[in-house]
PDB file of C-alpha atoms in Angstrom:
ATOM      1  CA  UNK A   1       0.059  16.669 -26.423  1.00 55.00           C
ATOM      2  CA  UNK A   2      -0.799  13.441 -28.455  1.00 63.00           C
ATOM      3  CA  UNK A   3       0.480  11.679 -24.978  1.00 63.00           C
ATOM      4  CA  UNK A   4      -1.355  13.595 -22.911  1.00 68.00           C
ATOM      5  CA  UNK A   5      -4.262  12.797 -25.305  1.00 76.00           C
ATOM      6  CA  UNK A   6      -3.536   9.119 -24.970  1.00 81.00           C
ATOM      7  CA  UNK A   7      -3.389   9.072 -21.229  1.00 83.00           C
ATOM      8  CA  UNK A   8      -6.998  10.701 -21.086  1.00 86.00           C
ATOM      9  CA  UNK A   9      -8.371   8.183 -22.879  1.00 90.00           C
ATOM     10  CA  UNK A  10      -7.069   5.298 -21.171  1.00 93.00           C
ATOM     11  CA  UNK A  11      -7.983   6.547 -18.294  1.00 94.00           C
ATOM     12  CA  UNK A  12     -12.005   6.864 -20.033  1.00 94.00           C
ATOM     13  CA  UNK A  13     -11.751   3.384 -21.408  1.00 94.00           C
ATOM     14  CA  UNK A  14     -10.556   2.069 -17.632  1.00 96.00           C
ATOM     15  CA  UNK A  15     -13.685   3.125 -16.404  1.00 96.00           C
ATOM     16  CA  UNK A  16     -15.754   2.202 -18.859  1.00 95.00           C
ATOM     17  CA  UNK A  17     -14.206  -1.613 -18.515  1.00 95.00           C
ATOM     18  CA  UNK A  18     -14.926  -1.166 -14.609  1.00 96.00           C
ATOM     19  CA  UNK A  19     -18.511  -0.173 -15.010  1.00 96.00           C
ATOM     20  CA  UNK A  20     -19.056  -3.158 -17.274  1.00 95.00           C
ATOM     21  CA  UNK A  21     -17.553  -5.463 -14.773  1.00 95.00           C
ATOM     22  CA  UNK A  22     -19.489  -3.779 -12.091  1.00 95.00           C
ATOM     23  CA  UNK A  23     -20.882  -6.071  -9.390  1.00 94.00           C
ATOM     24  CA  UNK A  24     -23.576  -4.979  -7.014  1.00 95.00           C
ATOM     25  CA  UNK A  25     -22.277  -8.266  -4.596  1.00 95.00           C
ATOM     26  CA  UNK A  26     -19.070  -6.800  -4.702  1.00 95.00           C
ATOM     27  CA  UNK A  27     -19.921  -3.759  -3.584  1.00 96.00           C
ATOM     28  CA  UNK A  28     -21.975  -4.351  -0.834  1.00 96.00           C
ATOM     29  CA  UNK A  29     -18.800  -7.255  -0.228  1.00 96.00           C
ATOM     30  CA  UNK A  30     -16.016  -3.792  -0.838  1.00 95.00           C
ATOM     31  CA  UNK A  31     -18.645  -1.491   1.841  1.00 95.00           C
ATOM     32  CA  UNK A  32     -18.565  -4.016   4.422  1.00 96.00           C
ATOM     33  CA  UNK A  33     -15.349  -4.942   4.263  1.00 96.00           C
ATOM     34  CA  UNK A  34     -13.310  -1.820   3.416  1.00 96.00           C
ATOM     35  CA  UNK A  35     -15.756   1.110   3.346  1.00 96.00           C
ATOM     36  CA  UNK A  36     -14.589   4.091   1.416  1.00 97.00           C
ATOM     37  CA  UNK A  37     -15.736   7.698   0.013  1.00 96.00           C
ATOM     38  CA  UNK A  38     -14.311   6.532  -3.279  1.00 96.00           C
ATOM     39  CA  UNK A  39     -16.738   5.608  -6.084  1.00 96.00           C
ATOM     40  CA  UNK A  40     -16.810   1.814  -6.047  1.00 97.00           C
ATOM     41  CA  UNK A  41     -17.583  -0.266  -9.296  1.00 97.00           C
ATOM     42  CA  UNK A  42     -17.183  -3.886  -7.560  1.00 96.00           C
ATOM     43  CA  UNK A  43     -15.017  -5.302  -9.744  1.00 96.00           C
ATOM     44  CA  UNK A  44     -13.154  -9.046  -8.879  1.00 94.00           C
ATOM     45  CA  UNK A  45      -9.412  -9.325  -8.707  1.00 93.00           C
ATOM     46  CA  UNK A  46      -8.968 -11.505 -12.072  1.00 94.00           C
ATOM     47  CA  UNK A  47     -11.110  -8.404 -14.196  1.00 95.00           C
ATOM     48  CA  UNK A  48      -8.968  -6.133 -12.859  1.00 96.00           C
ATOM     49  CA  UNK A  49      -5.779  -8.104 -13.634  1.00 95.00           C
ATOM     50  CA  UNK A  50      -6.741  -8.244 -17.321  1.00 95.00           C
ATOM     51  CA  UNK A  51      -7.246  -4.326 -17.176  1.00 96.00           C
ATOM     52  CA  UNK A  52      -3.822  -4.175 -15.562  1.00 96.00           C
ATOM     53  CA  UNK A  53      -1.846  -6.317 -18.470  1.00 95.00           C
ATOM     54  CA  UNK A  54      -3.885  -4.162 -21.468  1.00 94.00           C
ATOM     55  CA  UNK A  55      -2.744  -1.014 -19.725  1.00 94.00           C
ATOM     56  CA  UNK A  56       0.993  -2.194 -19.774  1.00 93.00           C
ATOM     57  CA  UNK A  57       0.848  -3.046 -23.160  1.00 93.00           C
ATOM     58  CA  UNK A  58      -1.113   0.224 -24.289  1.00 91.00           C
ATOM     59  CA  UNK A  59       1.482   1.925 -22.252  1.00 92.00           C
ATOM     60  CA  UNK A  60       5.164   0.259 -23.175  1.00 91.00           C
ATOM     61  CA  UNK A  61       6.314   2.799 -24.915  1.00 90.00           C
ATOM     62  CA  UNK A  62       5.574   5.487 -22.348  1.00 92.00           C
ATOM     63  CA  UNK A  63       8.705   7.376 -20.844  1.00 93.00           C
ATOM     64  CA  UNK A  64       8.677   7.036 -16.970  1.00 94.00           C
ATOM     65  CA  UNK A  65       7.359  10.251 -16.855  1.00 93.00           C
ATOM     66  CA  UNK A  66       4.384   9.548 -18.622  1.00 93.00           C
ATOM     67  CA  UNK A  67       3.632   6.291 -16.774  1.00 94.00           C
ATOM     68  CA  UNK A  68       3.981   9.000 -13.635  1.00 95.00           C
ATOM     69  CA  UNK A  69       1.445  11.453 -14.900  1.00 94.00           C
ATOM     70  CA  UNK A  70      -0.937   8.683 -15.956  1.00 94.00           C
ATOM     71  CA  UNK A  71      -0.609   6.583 -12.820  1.00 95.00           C
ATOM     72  CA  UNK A  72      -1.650  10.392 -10.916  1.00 95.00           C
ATOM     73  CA  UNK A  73      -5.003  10.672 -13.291  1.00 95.00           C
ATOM     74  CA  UNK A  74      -6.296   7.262 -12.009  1.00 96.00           C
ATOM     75  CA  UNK A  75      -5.436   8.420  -8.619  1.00 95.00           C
ATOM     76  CA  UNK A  76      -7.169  11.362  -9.394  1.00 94.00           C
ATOM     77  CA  UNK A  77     -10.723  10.267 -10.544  1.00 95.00           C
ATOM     78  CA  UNK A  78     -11.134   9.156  -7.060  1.00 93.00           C
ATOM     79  CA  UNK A  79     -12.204   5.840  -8.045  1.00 97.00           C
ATOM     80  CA  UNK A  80     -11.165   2.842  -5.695  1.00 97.00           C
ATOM     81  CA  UNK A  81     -10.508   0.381  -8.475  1.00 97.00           C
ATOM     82  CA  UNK A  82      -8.550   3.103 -10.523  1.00 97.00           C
ATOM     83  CA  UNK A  83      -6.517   3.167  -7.533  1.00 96.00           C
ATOM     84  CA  UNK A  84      -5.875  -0.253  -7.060  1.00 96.00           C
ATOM     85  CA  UNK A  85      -4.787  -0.019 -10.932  1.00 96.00           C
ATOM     86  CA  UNK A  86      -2.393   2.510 -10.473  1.00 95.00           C
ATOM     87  CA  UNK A  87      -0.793   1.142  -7.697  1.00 95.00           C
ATOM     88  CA  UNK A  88      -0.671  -2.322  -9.199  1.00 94.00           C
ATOM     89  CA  UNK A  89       0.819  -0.279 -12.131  1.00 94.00           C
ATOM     90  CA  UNK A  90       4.057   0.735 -10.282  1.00 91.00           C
ATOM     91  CA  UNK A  91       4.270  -3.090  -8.943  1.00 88.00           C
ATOM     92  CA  UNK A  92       4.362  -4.031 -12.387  1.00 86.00           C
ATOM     93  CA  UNK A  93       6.573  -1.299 -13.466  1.00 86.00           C
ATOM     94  CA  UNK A  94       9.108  -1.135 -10.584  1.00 86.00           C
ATOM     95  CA  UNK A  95      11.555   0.874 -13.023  1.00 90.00           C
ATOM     96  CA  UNK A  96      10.121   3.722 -12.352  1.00 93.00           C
ATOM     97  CA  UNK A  97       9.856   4.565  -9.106  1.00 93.00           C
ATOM     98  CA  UNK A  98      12.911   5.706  -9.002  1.00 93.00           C
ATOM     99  CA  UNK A  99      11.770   8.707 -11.234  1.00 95.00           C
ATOM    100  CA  UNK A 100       9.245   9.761  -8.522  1.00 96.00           C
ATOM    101  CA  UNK A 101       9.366  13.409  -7.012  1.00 95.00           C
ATOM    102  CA  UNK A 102       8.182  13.726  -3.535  1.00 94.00           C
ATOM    103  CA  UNK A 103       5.358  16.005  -5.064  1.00 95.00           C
ATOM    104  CA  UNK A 104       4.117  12.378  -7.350  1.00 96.00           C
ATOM    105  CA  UNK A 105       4.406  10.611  -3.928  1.00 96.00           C
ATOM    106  CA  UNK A 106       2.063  13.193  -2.284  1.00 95.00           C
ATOM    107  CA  UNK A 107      -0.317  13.232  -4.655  1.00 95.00           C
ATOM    108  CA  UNK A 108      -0.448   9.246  -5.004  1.00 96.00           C
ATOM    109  CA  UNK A 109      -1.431   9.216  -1.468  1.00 95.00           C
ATOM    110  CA  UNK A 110      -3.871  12.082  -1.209  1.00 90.00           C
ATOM    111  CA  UNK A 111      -6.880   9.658  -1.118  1.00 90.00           C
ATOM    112  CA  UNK A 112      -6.237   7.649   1.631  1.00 95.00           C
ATOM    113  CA  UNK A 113      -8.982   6.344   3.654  1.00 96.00           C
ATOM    114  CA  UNK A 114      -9.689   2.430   3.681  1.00 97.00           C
ATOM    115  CA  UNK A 115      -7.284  -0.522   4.342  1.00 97.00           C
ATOM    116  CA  UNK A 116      -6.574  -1.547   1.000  1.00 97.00           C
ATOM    117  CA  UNK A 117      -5.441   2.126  -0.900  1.00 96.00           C
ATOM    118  CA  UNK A 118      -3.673   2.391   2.451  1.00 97.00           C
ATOM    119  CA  UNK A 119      -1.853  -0.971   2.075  1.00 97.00           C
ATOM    120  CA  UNK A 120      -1.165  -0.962  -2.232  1.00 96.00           C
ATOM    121  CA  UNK A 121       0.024   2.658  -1.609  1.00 97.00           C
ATOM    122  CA  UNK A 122       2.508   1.942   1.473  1.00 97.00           C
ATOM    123  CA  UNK A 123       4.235  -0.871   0.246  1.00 94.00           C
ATOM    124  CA  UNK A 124       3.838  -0.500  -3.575  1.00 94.00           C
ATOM    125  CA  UNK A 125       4.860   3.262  -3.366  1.00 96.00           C
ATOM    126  CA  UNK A 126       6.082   4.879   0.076  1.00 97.00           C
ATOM    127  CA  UNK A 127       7.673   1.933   1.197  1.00 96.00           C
ATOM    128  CA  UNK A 128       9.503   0.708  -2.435  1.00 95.00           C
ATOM    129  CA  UNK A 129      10.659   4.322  -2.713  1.00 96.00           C
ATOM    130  CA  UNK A 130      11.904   4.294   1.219  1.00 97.00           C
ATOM    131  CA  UNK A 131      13.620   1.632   0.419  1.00 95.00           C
ATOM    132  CA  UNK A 132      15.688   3.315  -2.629  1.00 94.00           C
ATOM    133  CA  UNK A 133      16.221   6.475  -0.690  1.00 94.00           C
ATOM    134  CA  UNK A 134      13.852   8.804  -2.465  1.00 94.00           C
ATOM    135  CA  UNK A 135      12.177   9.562   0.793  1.00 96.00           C
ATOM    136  CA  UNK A 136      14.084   9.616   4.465  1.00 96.00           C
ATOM    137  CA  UNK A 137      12.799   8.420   7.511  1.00 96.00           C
ATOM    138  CA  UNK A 138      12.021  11.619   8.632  1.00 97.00           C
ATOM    139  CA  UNK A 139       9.107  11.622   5.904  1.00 97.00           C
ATOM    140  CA  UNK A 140       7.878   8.369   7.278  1.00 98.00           C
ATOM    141  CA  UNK A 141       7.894   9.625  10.933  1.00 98.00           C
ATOM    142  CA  UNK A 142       6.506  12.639   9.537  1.00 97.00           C
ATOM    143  CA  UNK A 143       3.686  10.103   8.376  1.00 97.00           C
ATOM    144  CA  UNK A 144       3.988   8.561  11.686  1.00 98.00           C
ATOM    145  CA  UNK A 145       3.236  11.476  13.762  1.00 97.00           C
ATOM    146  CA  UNK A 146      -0.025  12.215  11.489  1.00 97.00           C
ATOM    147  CA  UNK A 147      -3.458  13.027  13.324  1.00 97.00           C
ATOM    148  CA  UNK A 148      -4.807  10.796  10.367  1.00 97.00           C
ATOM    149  CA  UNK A 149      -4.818   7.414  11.336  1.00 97.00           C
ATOM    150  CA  UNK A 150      -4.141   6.087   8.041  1.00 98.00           C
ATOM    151  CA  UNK A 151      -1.081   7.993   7.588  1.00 97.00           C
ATOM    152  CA  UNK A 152       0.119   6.657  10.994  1.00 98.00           C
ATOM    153  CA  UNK A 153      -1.147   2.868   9.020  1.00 98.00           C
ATOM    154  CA  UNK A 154       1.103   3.998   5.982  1.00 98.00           C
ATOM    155  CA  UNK A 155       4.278   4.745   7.975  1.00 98.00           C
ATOM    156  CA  UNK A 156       4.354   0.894   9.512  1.00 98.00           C
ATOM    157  CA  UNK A 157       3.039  -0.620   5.743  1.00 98.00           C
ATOM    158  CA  UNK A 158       5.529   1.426   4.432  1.00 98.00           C
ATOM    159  CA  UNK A 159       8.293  -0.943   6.499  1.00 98.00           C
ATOM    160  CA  UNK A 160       7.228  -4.031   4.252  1.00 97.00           C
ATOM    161  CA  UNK A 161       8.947  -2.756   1.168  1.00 96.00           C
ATOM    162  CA  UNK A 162      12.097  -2.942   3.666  1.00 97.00           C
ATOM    163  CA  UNK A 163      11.861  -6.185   4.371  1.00 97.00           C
ATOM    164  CA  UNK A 164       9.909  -8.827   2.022  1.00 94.00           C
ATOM    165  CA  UNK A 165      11.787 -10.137  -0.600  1.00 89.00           C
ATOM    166  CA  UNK A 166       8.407 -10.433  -2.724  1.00 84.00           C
ATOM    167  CA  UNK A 167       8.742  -6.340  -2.733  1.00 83.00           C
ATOM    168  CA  UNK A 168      12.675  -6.421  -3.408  1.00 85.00           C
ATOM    169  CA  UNK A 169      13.220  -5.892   0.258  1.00 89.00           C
ATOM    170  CA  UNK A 170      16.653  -7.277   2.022  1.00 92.00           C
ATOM    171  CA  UNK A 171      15.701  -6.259   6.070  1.00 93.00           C
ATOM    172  CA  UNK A 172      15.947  -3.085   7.853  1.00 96.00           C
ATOM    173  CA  UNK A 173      15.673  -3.755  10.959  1.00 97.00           C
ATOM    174  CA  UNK A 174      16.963  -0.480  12.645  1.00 97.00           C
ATOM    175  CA  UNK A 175      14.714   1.384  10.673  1.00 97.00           C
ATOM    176  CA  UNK A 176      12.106  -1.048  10.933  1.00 98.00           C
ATOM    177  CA  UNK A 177      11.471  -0.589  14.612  1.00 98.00           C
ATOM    178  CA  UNK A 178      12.312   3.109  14.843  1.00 98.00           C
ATOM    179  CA  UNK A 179       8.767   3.637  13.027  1.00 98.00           C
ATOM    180  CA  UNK A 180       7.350   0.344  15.487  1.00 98.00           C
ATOM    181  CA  UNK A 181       8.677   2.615  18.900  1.00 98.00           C
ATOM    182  CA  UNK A 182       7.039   5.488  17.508  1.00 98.00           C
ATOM    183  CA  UNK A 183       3.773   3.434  16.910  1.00 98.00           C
ATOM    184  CA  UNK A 184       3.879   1.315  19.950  1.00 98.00           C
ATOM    185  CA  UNK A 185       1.840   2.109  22.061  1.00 98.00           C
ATOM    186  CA  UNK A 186      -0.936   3.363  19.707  1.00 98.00           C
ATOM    187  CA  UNK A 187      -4.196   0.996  19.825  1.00 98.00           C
ATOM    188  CA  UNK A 188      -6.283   2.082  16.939  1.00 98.00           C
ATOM    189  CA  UNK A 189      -7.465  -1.048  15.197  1.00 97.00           C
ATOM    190  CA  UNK A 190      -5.968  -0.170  11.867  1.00 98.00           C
ATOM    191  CA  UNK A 191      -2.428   0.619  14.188  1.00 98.00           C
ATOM    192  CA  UNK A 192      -2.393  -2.630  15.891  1.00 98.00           C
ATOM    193  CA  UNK A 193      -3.053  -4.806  12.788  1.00 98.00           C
ATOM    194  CA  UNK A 194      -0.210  -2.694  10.456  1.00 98.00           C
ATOM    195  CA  UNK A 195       2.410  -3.193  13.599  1.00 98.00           C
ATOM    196  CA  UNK A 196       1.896  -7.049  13.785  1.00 98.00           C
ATOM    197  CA  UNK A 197       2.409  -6.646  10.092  1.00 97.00           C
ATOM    198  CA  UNK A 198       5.318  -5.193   9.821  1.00 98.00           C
ATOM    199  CA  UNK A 199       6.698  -7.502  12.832  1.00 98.00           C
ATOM    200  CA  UNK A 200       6.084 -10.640  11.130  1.00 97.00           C
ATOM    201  CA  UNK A 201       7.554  -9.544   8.071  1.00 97.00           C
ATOM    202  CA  UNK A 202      10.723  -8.598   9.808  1.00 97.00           C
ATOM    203  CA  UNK A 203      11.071 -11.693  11.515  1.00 96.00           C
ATOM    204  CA  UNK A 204      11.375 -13.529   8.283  1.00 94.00           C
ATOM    205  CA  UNK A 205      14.556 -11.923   7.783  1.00 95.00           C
ATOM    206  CA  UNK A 206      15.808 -10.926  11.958  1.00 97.00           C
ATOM    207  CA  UNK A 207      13.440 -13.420  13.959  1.00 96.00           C
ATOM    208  CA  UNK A 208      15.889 -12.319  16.784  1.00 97.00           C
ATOM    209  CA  UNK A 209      15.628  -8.975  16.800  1.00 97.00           C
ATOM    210  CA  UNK A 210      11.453  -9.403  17.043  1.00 97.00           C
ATOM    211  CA  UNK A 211      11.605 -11.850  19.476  1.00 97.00           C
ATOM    212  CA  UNK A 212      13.687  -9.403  21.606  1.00 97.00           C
ATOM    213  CA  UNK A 213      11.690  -6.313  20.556  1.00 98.00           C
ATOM    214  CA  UNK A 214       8.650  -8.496  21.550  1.00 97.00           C
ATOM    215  CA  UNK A 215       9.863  -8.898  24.987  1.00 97.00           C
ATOM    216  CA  UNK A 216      11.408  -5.458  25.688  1.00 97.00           C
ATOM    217  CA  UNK A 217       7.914  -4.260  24.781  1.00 98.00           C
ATOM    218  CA  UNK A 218       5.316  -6.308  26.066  1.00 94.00           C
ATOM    219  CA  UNK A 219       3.706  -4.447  28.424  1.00 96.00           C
ATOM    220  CA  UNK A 220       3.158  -1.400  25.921  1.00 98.00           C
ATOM    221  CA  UNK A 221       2.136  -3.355  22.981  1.00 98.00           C
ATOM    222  CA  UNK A 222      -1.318  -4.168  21.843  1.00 98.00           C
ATOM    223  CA  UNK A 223      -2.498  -8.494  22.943  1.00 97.00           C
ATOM    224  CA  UNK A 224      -3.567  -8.909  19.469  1.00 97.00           C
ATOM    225  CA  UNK A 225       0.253  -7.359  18.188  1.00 98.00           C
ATOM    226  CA  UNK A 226       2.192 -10.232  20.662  1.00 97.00           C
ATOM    227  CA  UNK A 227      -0.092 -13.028  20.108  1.00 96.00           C
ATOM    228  CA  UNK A 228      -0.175 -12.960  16.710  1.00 97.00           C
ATOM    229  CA  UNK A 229       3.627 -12.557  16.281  1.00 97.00           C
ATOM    230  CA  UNK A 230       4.507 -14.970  18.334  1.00 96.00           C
ATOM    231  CA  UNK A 231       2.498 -17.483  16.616  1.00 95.00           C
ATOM    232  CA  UNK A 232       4.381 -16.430  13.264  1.00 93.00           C
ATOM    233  CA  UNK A 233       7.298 -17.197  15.106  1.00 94.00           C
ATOM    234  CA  UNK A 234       5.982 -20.765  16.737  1.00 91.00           C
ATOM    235  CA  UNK A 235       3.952 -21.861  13.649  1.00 86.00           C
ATOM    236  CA  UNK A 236       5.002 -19.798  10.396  1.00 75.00           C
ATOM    237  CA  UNK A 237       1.295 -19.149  10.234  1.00 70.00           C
ATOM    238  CA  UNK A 238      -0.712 -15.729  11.322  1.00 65.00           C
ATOM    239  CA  UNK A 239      -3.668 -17.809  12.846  1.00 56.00           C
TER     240      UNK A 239
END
């Protein structure tokens, strides 16, 4: 109870720190750029970083459990910062996503519907627990398969966590391009710029295997998906 008690309140002092940082720039900036039904404060990336580091430290001695259920509450007051927090809050505490339950993966990503929750959530969360076996690849194809465009985003984000070292990732290439065959040939904007994505990152660690895949595909995959890959590949650089 006296945790449960604790979490509440953090969660009411996290969004009384975000309305004091609120910027109206930033949130005309946040509906331009990533429009959302979420409540938006406007906060900067450096305000929210000092958040971050005094909810760690308020939270150190919390079981993995705990950080799981209070992680869920930010998610939960459908808030877009809040969910940048608690995603950024399982980056920081990589430990325990190992603890997650399929049902604390669901509920993490019950509020997708911009870019960036898409993004923190596939390859902070989907993609870092992918990767340690807590969900298959039939859960990602399920996510694949979704009507919901940003589910269909998640499942190719999700391949990241696979394969960037930053996110702990040592390649997967197989598995990699079993969600890129399923997603192929799907043009939604949001589609198109997750698949060159996840291609670039793989060819940091199999530039072979996308050069091939590349080829063997060209004539289903999106202009933007090719060109900008194969600049990755020429140049190191995305543009």
């Amino acid at each position: 109870m006296e945790q449960i008690t604790k979490q509440k309140e953090l969660v009411k002092q996290i969004i009384s720190s975000l309305e004091e940082f609120s910027d109206p720039k930033r949130i005309e900036f946040a509906n331009r750029v990533y429009p959302t039904s979420l409540k938006v404060f406007g906060v900067i990336t450096p305000q929210l970083k000092a958040i971050l580091k005094e909810l760690k430290a308020a939270t150190k001695d919390f079981s993995p459990t705990e950080k799981i259920a209070l992680a869920k509450s930010l998610i939960d007051t459908e808030v877009f910062e809040c969910h940048q927090l608690g995603f950024d809050y399982f980056d920081n505490n990589r430990k325990i996503i190992p603890h997650l339950s399929m049902e604390d993966i669901n509920q993490l990503g019950s509020h997708l519907d911009n870019w960036v929750s898409t993004d923190y959530f596939g390859s902070y969360i989907l993609g870092g627990a992918w990767r340690r076996g807590i969900v298959s690849i039939e859960t990602i194809l399920e996510y694949a398969h979704s009507e919901d465009f940003w589910k269909r985003r998640v499942a190719l984000v999700a391949t990241v966590a696979l394969n960037q070292k930053a996110r702990g990732g040592k390649g997967d290439t197989n598995q990699t391009l079993r969600i890129c065959d399923e997603l192929k040939t799907d043009h939604h904007d949001m589609i198109v710029k997750a698949m060159s994505w996840a291609l670039r990152i793989l060819s940091q660690v199999d530039r072979t295997s996308v050069i091939e895949y590349l080829e063997e595909n060209k004539a289903v995959l999106h202009a933007r998906v090719t060109r900008e890959v194969n600049r990755k590949l020429d140049t190191g650089k995305k543009n």
